[in-house]
Short mmCIF file of C-alpha atoms in Angstrom, two decimals:
data_model
loop_
_atom_site.label_atom_id
_atom_site.label_comp_id
_atom_site.label_asym_id
_atom_site.label_seq_id
_atom_site.Cartn_x
_atom_site.Cartn_y
_atom_site.Cartn_z
CA TRP A 792 99.23 -108.70 -177.80
CA ASN A 793 98.52 -108.35 -174.10
CA MET A 794 96.26 -105.48 -173.13
CA VAL A 795 98.14 -103.08 -170.90
CA GLY A 796 95.63 -100.31 -170.29
CA PRO A 797 96.64 -96.82 -171.44
CA TYR A 798 99.71 -97.89 -173.42
CA GLY A 799 98.85 -96.40 -176.83
CA GLY A 800 101.54 -98.33 -178.67
CA ILE A 801 99.56 -101.55 -178.30
CA SER A 802 96.33 -100.26 -179.87
CA ALA A 803 98.33 -98.66 -182.70
CA ALA A 804 100.24 -101.91 -183.29
CA ILE A 805 96.98 -103.87 -183.40
CA ALA A 806 95.58 -101.44 -185.97
CA LEU A 807 98.71 -101.61 -188.10
CA GLN A 808 98.71 -105.41 -187.96
CA GLY A 809 95.15 -105.41 -189.23
CA LEU A 810 96.11 -103.15 -192.13
CA LEU A 811 99.10 -105.35 -193.02
CA GLN A 812 96.67 -108.26 -193.47
CA HIS A 813 94.31 -106.30 -195.74
CA PRO A 814 94.04 -107.84 -199.25
CA ALA A 815 94.18 -104.39 -200.91
CA LEU A 816 97.49 -103.42 -199.28
CA LEU A 817 100.14 -101.90 -201.56
CA GLY A 818 103.75 -102.09 -200.40
CA GLU A 819 104.91 -101.66 -196.80
CA PRO A 820 104.38 -99.00 -194.10
CA VAL A 821 106.29 -95.76 -194.57
CA ALA A 822 104.55 -93.44 -192.08
CA CYS A 823 101.60 -93.59 -189.72
CA THR A 824 99.83 -91.21 -187.38
CA PHE A 825 97.55 -92.35 -184.56
CA ASN A 826 95.30 -90.26 -182.32
CA TYR A 827 94.09 -91.53 -178.95
CA PRO A 828 90.71 -90.18 -177.77
CA VAL A 829 90.58 -92.75 -174.94
CA ALA A 830 92.52 -95.78 -173.69
CA LEU A 831 91.78 -99.21 -175.17
CA ASN A 832 90.01 -101.55 -172.72
CA GLU A 833 89.54 -105.33 -172.70
CA GLN A 834 86.21 -105.30 -174.56
CA PRO A 835 85.97 -106.55 -178.18
CA PHE A 836 86.76 -103.87 -180.76
CA GLU A 837 86.08 -103.22 -184.44
CA LEU A 838 88.61 -101.80 -186.88
CA LEU A 839 87.51 -99.94 -190.01
CA LEU A 840 90.22 -99.65 -192.69
CA ARG A 841 89.78 -97.64 -195.89
CA PRO A 842 92.29 -97.07 -198.71
CA VAL A 843 91.41 -93.50 -199.73
CA ARG A 844 93.95 -93.18 -202.55
CA THR A 845 96.21 -95.61 -204.39
CA ASN A 846 98.93 -94.36 -206.72
CA ARG A 847 101.65 -96.23 -208.57
CA ALA A 848 104.02 -96.41 -205.63
CA THR A 849 102.05 -95.13 -202.62
CA GLN A 850 98.78 -95.82 -200.89
CA HIS A 851 96.94 -93.68 -198.32
CA TRP A 852 94.75 -95.23 -195.64
CA THR A 853 92.43 -93.98 -192.94
CA LEU A 854 91.42 -96.12 -189.98
CA GLU A 855 89.09 -96.01 -187.00
CA MET A 856 88.84 -98.35 -184.03
CA THR A 857 85.62 -98.50 -182.01
CA GLN A 858 84.88 -100.28 -178.75
CA PRO A 859 82.16 -100.38 -176.07
CA ASP A 860 82.95 -98.78 -172.73
CA ASP A 861 82.04 -100.24 -169.32
CA ALA A 862 78.47 -99.04 -169.76
CA GLY A 863 78.20 -100.73 -173.17
CA ASP A 864 78.21 -97.51 -175.20
CA VAL A 865 80.28 -97.85 -178.39
CA GLY A 866 82.73 -95.04 -179.11
CA VAL A 867 85.89 -94.27 -181.05
CA VAL A 868 89.08 -95.24 -179.21
CA LEU A 869 91.61 -94.71 -182.03
CA THR A 870 91.83 -92.84 -185.32
CA GLY A 871 94.72 -92.77 -187.72
CA THR A 872 96.25 -92.46 -191.16
CA VAL A 873 98.85 -94.75 -192.70
CA LEU A 874 101.03 -94.22 -195.77
CA THR A 875 102.31 -97.38 -197.43
CA GLY A 876 104.57 -97.62 -200.44
CA LYS A 877 106.66 -99.75 -202.76
CA ARG A 878 110.32 -99.13 -201.99
CA ARG A 879 112.83 -99.10 -204.84
CA PRO A 880 116.64 -99.32 -204.73
CA THR A 881 118.03 -95.79 -204.39
CA TRP A 882 120.88 -93.89 -202.79
CA GLY A 883 120.55 -93.79 -199.01
CA GLN A 884 122.14 -92.07 -196.04
CA VAL A 885 121.50 -91.75 -192.28
CA ASP A 886 122.32 -88.33 -190.85
CA HIS A 887 121.26 -89.23 -187.28
CA ALA A 888 123.95 -91.72 -186.36
CA MET A 889 123.54 -94.16 -183.49
CA PRO A 890 125.35 -92.88 -180.37
CA GLN A 891 128.38 -94.77 -179.09
CA VAL A 892 127.10 -96.88 -176.18
CA PRO A 893 127.98 -100.19 -174.49
CA MET A 894 126.52 -103.28 -176.16
CA PRO A 895 123.47 -104.91 -174.49
CA GLN A 896 125.46 -107.85 -173.13
CA ASP A 897 127.55 -105.34 -171.18
CA VAL A 898 124.54 -103.67 -169.52
CA GLU A 899 122.56 -105.13 -166.65
CA GLN A 900 119.06 -106.32 -167.49
CA GLU A 901 116.33 -104.57 -165.51
CA GLN A 902 113.52 -106.35 -163.72
CA ARG A 903 109.84 -105.43 -163.37
CA VAL A 904 109.00 -101.77 -162.84
CA PRO A 905 106.20 -101.39 -160.24
CA GLY A 906 103.30 -99.26 -161.43
CA VAL A 907 104.51 -98.93 -165.05
CA GLU A 908 102.99 -102.04 -166.58
CA TRP A 909 103.73 -101.51 -170.28
CA VAL A 910 107.47 -101.44 -169.58
CA ASN A 911 107.19 -104.97 -168.21
CA ARG A 912 106.23 -106.24 -171.68
CA TYR A 913 109.86 -105.67 -172.72
CA GLU A 914 113.29 -106.97 -171.86
CA PHE A 915 115.36 -103.83 -171.49
CA ARG A 916 118.75 -102.59 -170.36
CA THR A 917 118.85 -98.89 -169.50
CA LEU A 918 121.91 -96.81 -170.34
CA GLU A 919 120.56 -93.39 -169.36
CA GLY A 920 117.35 -91.94 -167.91
CA PRO A 921 115.75 -94.94 -166.15
CA VAL A 922 112.21 -94.85 -164.80
CA PRO A 923 112.58 -92.74 -161.64
CA VAL A 924 112.26 -94.47 -158.29
CA ALA A 925 112.30 -91.17 -156.37
CA TRP A 926 110.47 -87.95 -157.17
CA PRO A 927 112.52 -84.93 -156.02
CA GLY A 928 110.43 -82.36 -157.91
CA GLU A 929 113.20 -81.40 -160.32
CA GLY A 930 115.25 -83.06 -163.06
CA GLU A 931 118.28 -82.21 -165.17
CA HIS A 932 117.24 -83.52 -168.61
CA SER A 933 114.60 -85.56 -170.42
CA ARG A 934 116.72 -88.05 -172.39
CA SER A 935 116.66 -91.83 -172.03
CA ARG A 936 118.71 -94.45 -173.84
CA VAL A 937 117.93 -98.14 -173.58
CA TRP A 938 118.47 -101.48 -175.30
CA LEU A 939 115.13 -103.28 -175.63
CA ARG A 940 113.28 -106.16 -177.24
CA ASP A 941 109.90 -107.80 -176.79
CA LYS A 942 109.16 -110.06 -173.82
CA PRO A 943 108.37 -112.82 -174.50
CA VAL A 944 110.96 -112.65 -177.27
CA ARG A 945 109.56 -112.51 -180.81
CA SER A 946 110.98 -111.70 -184.23
CA LEU A 947 110.82 -108.01 -185.12
CA ASP A 948 108.16 -106.83 -187.56
CA PHE A 949 106.46 -103.52 -188.38
CA SER A 950 103.86 -103.90 -185.64
CA SER A 951 106.40 -104.56 -182.88
CA LEU A 952 108.63 -101.78 -184.22
CA LEU A 953 105.69 -99.36 -184.03
CA ALA A 954 104.92 -100.41 -180.45
CA MET A 955 108.59 -99.96 -179.48
CA SER A 956 108.52 -96.39 -180.79
CA ASP A 957 106.04 -95.72 -177.95
CA PHE A 958 107.99 -97.71 -175.34
CA PHE A 959 109.28 -94.68 -173.45
CA TYR A 960 107.55 -93.37 -170.35
CA PRO A 961 106.45 -89.69 -170.34
CA ARG A 962 109.46 -87.36 -170.54
CA VAL A 963 107.82 -84.99 -168.07
CA TRP A 964 108.41 -87.56 -165.31
CA LEU A 965 112.16 -87.38 -165.87
CA ARG A 966 112.46 -83.64 -166.57
CA ARG A 967 109.98 -82.50 -163.92
CA GLY A 968 111.04 -85.05 -161.33
CA LEU A 969 107.40 -85.79 -160.48
CA ARG A 970 105.09 -88.60 -161.56
CA VAL A 971 102.32 -86.36 -162.82
CA PRO A 972 99.34 -87.65 -164.86
CA ALA A 973 100.34 -87.77 -168.54
CA GLY A 974 99.32 -89.56 -171.72
CA THR A 975 99.82 -89.61 -175.48
CA VAL A 976 97.33 -87.62 -177.55
CA SER A 977 98.84 -88.14 -181.01
CA MET A 978 101.86 -90.06 -182.32
CA THR A 979 103.52 -90.25 -185.74
CA THR A 980 106.07 -92.95 -186.58
CA TYR A 981 108.26 -93.04 -189.69
CA PHE A 982 109.77 -96.32 -190.89
CA HIS A 983 113.25 -96.33 -192.45
CA THR A 984 113.44 -100.05 -193.15
CA ASP A 985 111.64 -102.88 -194.93
CA ALA A 986 110.42 -106.36 -194.06
CA ASP A 987 113.56 -108.08 -195.38
CA ALA A 988 115.80 -105.97 -193.11
CA LEU A 989 113.56 -106.64 -190.12
CA ARG A 990 113.74 -110.39 -190.71
CA LEU A 991 117.55 -110.21 -190.60
CA ILE A 992 117.39 -108.50 -187.17
CA GLY A 993 115.19 -111.29 -185.81
CA ASP A 994 114.77 -111.03 -182.03
CA ASP A 995 117.91 -108.98 -181.35
CA TYR A 996 117.93 -105.85 -179.18
CA LEU A 997 117.27 -102.37 -180.57
CA LEU A 998 118.80 -99.20 -179.18
CA GLY A 999 116.10 -96.69 -178.31
CA GLN A 1000 116.51 -93.01 -177.49
CA ALA A 1001 113.80 -90.56 -176.42
CA GLN A 1002 113.84 -86.88 -175.49
CA ALA A 1003 111.43 -83.97 -175.15
CA GLN A 1004 111.98 -80.55 -176.70
CA ALA A 1005 109.45 -78.31 -174.97
CA PHE A 1006 106.84 -78.36 -172.19
CA TYR A 1007 104.13 -75.70 -172.40
CA LYS A 1008 100.77 -75.24 -170.68
CA GLY A 1009 99.76 -78.84 -170.29
CA PHE A 1010 101.36 -80.38 -173.40
CA PHE A 1011 104.84 -81.48 -174.46
CA ASP A 1012 106.46 -83.25 -177.38
CA GLN A 1013 108.50 -86.45 -177.25
CA THR A 1014 110.81 -87.69 -180.00
CA ALA A 1015 112.29 -91.18 -180.28
CA GLN A 1016 114.74 -93.10 -182.46
CA LEU A 1017 115.29 -96.85 -182.80
CA TRP A 1018 118.50 -98.34 -184.21
CA SER A 1019 119.56 -101.91 -184.85
CA ARG A 1020 122.70 -103.15 -183.13
CA GLN A 1021 124.51 -102.57 -186.44
CA GLY A 1022 123.56 -98.87 -186.44
CA HIS A 1023 120.71 -98.93 -188.96
CA LEU A 1024 118.12 -96.28 -188.05
CA LEU A 1025 114.89 -98.29 -188.28
CA ALA A 1026 112.23 -95.86 -187.07
CA THR A 1027 111.75 -92.35 -185.73
CA SER A 1028 108.69 -91.01 -183.95
CA GLN A 1029 107.21 -87.77 -182.73
CA GLN A 1030 104.33 -87.52 -180.30
CA VAL A 1031 102.47 -84.91 -178.32
CA MET A 1032 101.40 -85.68 -174.76
CA TYR A 1033 99.21 -83.92 -172.25
CA PHE A 1034 100.19 -83.58 -168.59
CA LYS A 1035 98.71 -82.22 -165.38
CA ASP A 1036 100.80 -80.41 -162.82
#
């Protein structure tokens, strides 16, 4: 993974990848919550993983990432919890269907976005709600829809899926129409897939959608969904962000 400053999805993906390599792991990720006290920097970091409870089909983990700052003082840069589990064949249904949109080959690929570095780690084709290039001080809505995949291209796995759930720029930029300071404080991602299904997707595009629900006194929420091209809902996320205005 390339370090891209305050992009929280990268530090969360690194932590999840470490957990997936743990010898005590049971099953696959079902849900995870990450809290971001401070942005990850380019210094070496340590990751503490602890399975706090293991049941027959589920396992509960806590994690903590520490790292020295520019002055050499070591502090916590990430905390989190992860639920893993053994999935069994059951009835299934998706009640949040993928919207009807043009396929990625029918949408123009976007180039680098100046000043928004994490976006440049993806190949993406925006359908709605692109990163603003003008800041009029007002906006009509907070929804974005985009086809995306990793750049450079890599096969999809749980870590990249987690990072993609945090792909979207702050919704306040689109709704407020101003590029105000903003950042993720806490993010929860739910997985609705397994490793076998991810392997079948390979390096194909995913359809991502993000939207806010409320902005209030310095904080707002941001929801996101990620579907495969075939309409399988792979992951949903909810995060709270701070902003200054």
